[in-house]
PDB file of C-alpha atoms in Angstrom:
ATOM      1  CA  MET A   1      -5.371 -12.751 -10.465  1.00 73.00           C
ATOM      2  CA  PRO A   2      -4.611  -9.477 -12.390  1.00 87.00           C
ATOM      3  CA  LYS A   3      -4.458  -5.982 -10.379  1.00 95.00           C
ATOM      4  CA  TYR A   4      -6.674  -3.469 -11.735  1.00 96.00           C
ATOM      5  CA  LEU A   5      -5.627   0.474 -10.781  1.00 95.00           C
ATOM      6  CA  LEU A   6      -9.254   2.663 -10.010  1.00 96.00           C
ATOM      7  CA  ILE A   7      -8.074   5.882 -10.822  1.00 93.00           C
ATOM      8  CA  MET A   8     -10.457   8.487  -9.012  1.00 91.00           C
ATOM      9  CA  ARG A   9     -11.150  11.582 -11.201  1.00 88.00           C
ATOM     10  CA  GLY A  10     -12.572  14.893 -10.149  1.00 86.00           C
ATOM     11  CA  THR A  11     -13.342  18.095 -11.531  1.00 83.00           C
ATOM     12  CA  ASP A  12     -14.022  21.456  -9.607  1.00 80.00           C
ATOM     13  CA  GLU A  13     -17.389  20.949  -9.786  1.00 85.00           C
ATOM     14  CA  SER A  14     -16.984  17.848  -8.464  1.00 86.00           C
ATOM     15  CA  ASN A  15     -14.475  17.879  -6.074  1.00 83.00           C
ATOM     16  CA  ALA A  16     -16.739  21.302  -4.057  1.00 84.00           C
ATOM     17  CA  ALA A  17     -19.188  18.442  -3.939  1.00 86.00           C
ATOM     18  CA  MET A  18     -17.773  15.918  -2.192  1.00 86.00           C
ATOM     19  CA  MET A  19     -16.345  18.458   0.169  1.00 85.00           C
ATOM     20  CA  ALA A  20     -19.451  20.183   1.038  1.00 90.00           C
ATOM     21  CA  ASN A  21     -20.247  16.815   2.232  1.00 87.00           C
ATOM     22  CA  ILE A  22     -16.732  15.862   3.170  1.00 89.00           C
ATOM     23  CA  ASP A  23     -17.891  13.683   6.778  1.00 92.00           C
ATOM     24  CA  GLU A  24     -20.464  11.682   4.811  1.00 92.00           C
ATOM     25  CA  MET A  25     -18.029  11.033   1.523  1.00 89.00           C
ATOM     26  CA  MET A  26     -15.334   9.640   4.134  1.00 91.00           C
ATOM     27  CA  ALA A  27     -17.888   7.461   6.262  1.00 94.00           C
ATOM     28  CA  THR A  28     -19.171   5.573   3.074  1.00 94.00           C
ATOM     29  CA  THR A  29     -15.993   5.104   1.538  1.00 93.00           C
ATOM     30  CA  ARG A  30     -14.276   3.927   4.976  1.00 95.00           C
ATOM     31  CA  ARG A  31     -17.316   1.298   4.659  1.00 96.00           C
ATOM     32  CA  PHE A  32     -16.267   0.707   0.540  1.00 96.00           C
ATOM     33  CA  ILE A  33     -12.676  -0.499   1.942  1.00 96.00           C
ATOM     34  CA  GLU A  34     -13.978  -2.314   5.081  1.00 97.00           C
ATOM     35  CA  GLU A  35     -16.379  -4.330   2.062  1.00 97.00           C
ATOM     36  CA  MET A  36     -13.021  -4.797  -0.476  1.00 96.00           C
ATOM     37  CA  VAL A  37     -10.378  -5.598   2.704  1.00 97.00           C
ATOM     38  CA  LYS A  38     -12.948  -8.240   3.764  1.00 98.00           C
ATOM     39  CA  ALA A  39     -13.377  -9.685  -0.168  1.00 97.00           C
ATOM     40  CA  GLY A  40      -9.636  -9.891   0.160  1.00 96.00           C
ATOM     41  CA  ILE A  41      -8.922  -7.586  -3.343  1.00 96.00           C
ATOM     42  CA  LEU A  42      -7.245  -4.277  -1.448  1.00 97.00           C
ATOM     43  CA  LEU A  43      -3.638  -4.263  -2.640  1.00 96.00           C
ATOM     44  CA  ALA A  44      -3.898  -0.229  -1.428  1.00 96.00           C
ATOM     45  CA  ALA A  45      -5.833   2.763  -1.383  1.00 94.00           C
ATOM     46  CA  GLU A  46      -4.712   6.420  -1.811  1.00 92.00           C
ATOM     47  CA  GLY A  47      -6.107  10.148  -1.976  1.00 88.00           C
ATOM     48  CA  LEU A  48      -3.917  12.513  -3.254  1.00 85.00           C
ATOM     49  CA  ASP A  49      -3.311  16.481  -1.385  1.00 83.00           C
ATOM     50  CA  ASP A  50      -5.041  19.092  -3.306  1.00 78.00           C
ATOM     51  CA  PRO A  51      -3.386  20.029  -6.862  1.00 77.00           C
ATOM     52  CA  GLY A  52      -2.775  23.190  -5.917  1.00 78.00           C
ATOM     53  CA  GLN A  53       0.038  21.962  -3.507  1.00 84.00           C
ATOM     54  CA  GLY A  54       1.882  19.940  -6.537  1.00 85.00           C
ATOM     55  CA  VAL A  55       3.937  20.988  -9.141  1.00 86.00           C
ATOM     56  CA  VAL A  56       4.393  19.290 -12.909  1.00 83.00           C
ATOM     57  CA  VAL A  57       7.527  18.647 -13.849  1.00 86.00           C
ATOM     58  CA  ASP A  58       7.699  19.118 -18.156  1.00 86.00           C
ATOM     59  CA  PHE A  59      10.297  17.458 -20.631  1.00 91.00           C
ATOM     60  CA  SER A  60       9.178  19.357 -23.393  1.00 91.00           C
ATOM     61  CA  GLY A  61      12.552  21.173 -23.819  1.00 91.00           C
ATOM     62  CA  GLU A  62      16.325  20.767 -23.057  1.00 95.00           C
ATOM     63  CA  ALA A  63      16.037  20.977 -19.338  1.00 95.00           C
ATOM     64  CA  PRO A  64      13.227  19.437 -17.583  1.00 94.00           C
ATOM     65  CA  VAL A  65      10.513  22.745 -15.993  1.00 90.00           C
ATOM     66  CA  VAL A  66       8.919  22.968 -12.746  1.00 90.00           C
ATOM     67  CA  THR A  67       5.593  24.720 -12.770  1.00 86.00           C
ATOM     68  CA  ASP A  68       3.497  24.945  -9.278  1.00 85.00           C
ATOM     69  CA  GLY A  69       0.298  24.137  -9.361  1.00 74.00           C
ATOM     70  CA  PRO A  70      -3.267  24.297  -9.434  1.00 66.00           C
ATOM     71  CA  TYR A  71      -3.313  23.373 -13.207  1.00 62.00           C
ATOM     72  CA  GLY A  72      -5.822  25.548 -15.194  1.00 55.00           C
ATOM     73  CA  GLU A  73      -5.749  23.452 -18.071  1.00 59.00           C
ATOM     74  CA  THR A  74      -6.564  20.367 -16.407  1.00 63.00           C
ATOM     75  CA  LYS A  75     -10.185  19.287 -16.398  1.00 69.00           C
ATOM     76  CA  GLU A  76      -9.966  16.367 -14.849  1.00 72.00           C
ATOM     77  CA  LEU A  77      -7.946  15.625 -11.772  1.00 78.00           C
ATOM     78  CA  PHE A  78      -6.348  12.629 -10.267  1.00 84.00           C
ATOM     79  CA  GLY A  79      -7.670  12.688  -6.494  1.00 86.00           C
ATOM     80  CA  GLY A  80      -6.732   8.677  -5.572  1.00 90.00           C
ATOM     81  CA  PHE A  81      -6.930   5.792  -6.903  1.00 95.00           C
ATOM     82  CA  PHE A  82      -7.637   1.651  -5.299  1.00 95.00           C
ATOM     83  CA  LEU A  83      -5.352  -0.914  -6.467  1.00 96.00           C
ATOM     84  CA  LEU A  84      -7.806  -4.028  -6.168  1.00 97.00           C
ATOM     85  CA  ASP A  85      -6.298  -8.085  -7.323  1.00 96.00           C
ATOM     86  CA  VAL A  86      -9.192  -9.202  -8.925  1.00 97.00           C
ATOM     87  CA  ALA A  87      -9.768 -11.842 -11.226  1.00 95.00           C
ATOM     88  CA  SER A  88     -10.769  -9.499 -14.193  1.00 95.00           C
ATOM     89  CA  LYS A  89     -11.244  -6.499 -15.747  1.00 96.00           C
ATOM     90  CA  GLN A  90     -15.768  -7.031 -15.464  1.00 96.00           C
ATOM     91  CA  GLU A  91     -14.583  -7.616 -11.506  1.00 97.00           C
ATOM     92  CA  ALA A  92     -12.701  -4.684 -11.617  1.00 97.00           C
ATOM     93  CA  VAL A  93     -15.188  -2.159 -13.293  1.00 97.00           C
ATOM     94  CA  GLU A  94     -18.051  -3.720 -10.585  1.00 97.00           C
ATOM     95  CA  TRP A  95     -16.010  -2.571  -7.939  1.00 97.00           C
ATOM     96  CA  ALA A  96     -15.747   0.914  -9.588  1.00 96.00           C
ATOM     97  CA  LYS A  97     -18.955   1.250  -9.668  1.00 96.00           C
ATOM     98  CA  ARG A  98     -19.730   0.998  -6.435  1.00 96.00           C
ATOM     99  CA  VAL A  99     -17.015   3.758  -5.640  1.00 95.00           C
ATOM    100  CA  PRO A 100     -18.455   6.060  -3.550  1.00 92.00           C
ATOM    101  CA  ALA A 101     -18.116   9.020  -5.760  1.00 90.00           C
ATOM    102  CA  ALA A 102     -19.302  12.929  -6.236  1.00 86.00           C
ATOM    103  CA  PRO A 103     -21.985  13.655  -9.131  1.00 88.00           C
ATOM    104  CA  GLY A 104     -19.803  14.859 -12.111  1.00 87.00           C
ATOM    105  CA  SER A 105     -16.319  12.589 -11.210  1.00 90.00           C
ATOM    106  CA  LYS A 106     -15.109  10.127 -13.244  1.00 92.00           C
ATOM    107  CA  ILE A 107     -13.636   6.465 -12.204  1.00 94.00           C
ATOM    108  CA  GLU A 108     -10.945   5.158 -15.011  1.00 94.00           C
ATOM    109  CA  VAL A 109     -10.590   1.732 -14.786  1.00 96.00           C
ATOM    110  CA  ARG A 110      -6.803   0.169 -15.882  1.00 94.00           C
ATOM    111  CA  ARG A 111      -5.038  -2.841 -15.585  1.00 95.00           C
ATOM    112  CA  VAL A 112      -1.396  -2.806 -14.141  1.00 93.00           C
ATOM    113  CA  PRO A 113       0.611  -5.286 -15.813  1.00 88.00           C
ATOM    114  CA  GLY A 114       2.852  -8.059 -14.376  1.00 83.00           C
ATOM    115  CA  SER A 115       6.805  -8.248 -13.981  1.00 77.00           C
ATOM    116  CA  ASP A 116       6.000 -11.166 -16.944  1.00 78.00           C
ATOM    117  CA  GLU A 117       4.949  -9.019 -19.270  1.00 76.00           C
ATOM    118  CA  VAL A 118       7.096  -6.055 -18.841  1.00 71.00           C
ATOM    119  CA  PRO A 119       9.717  -5.977 -22.054  1.00 71.00           C
ATOM    120  CA  GLN A 120      13.337  -7.713 -20.700  1.00 69.00           C
ATOM    121  CA  VAL A 121      16.633  -5.612 -21.667  1.00 69.00           C
ATOM    122  CA  ASP A 122      18.813  -8.845 -22.082  1.00 70.00           C
ATOM    123  CA  LYS A 123      22.513  -8.074 -20.310  1.00 64.00           C
TER     124      LYS A 123
END
């Protein structure tokens, strides 16, 4: 079966709304994860630390440049993901529509190509 990544994207406003109700959001998310486990489709799920704790490695110049977060130019931040093993993109979308997300956030659904789809280098 194909794998799909549900990428959680939030803004400063949606992240603040989530944090205002964090206990309820975490309980709802745990129930959602349990449903995916029971359905046998969850491969992985992780949230990410505050973007202010991260860095960006920029390869625009001759040498990589490391910049501390937060990233003022970013309007939406990648906050975490669910990796699902489902039969189709439509099934992944249906699960994405059920993610307990704060108002203003988004879920991006992307297929993860199998190893047989990655170009191989001849040796």
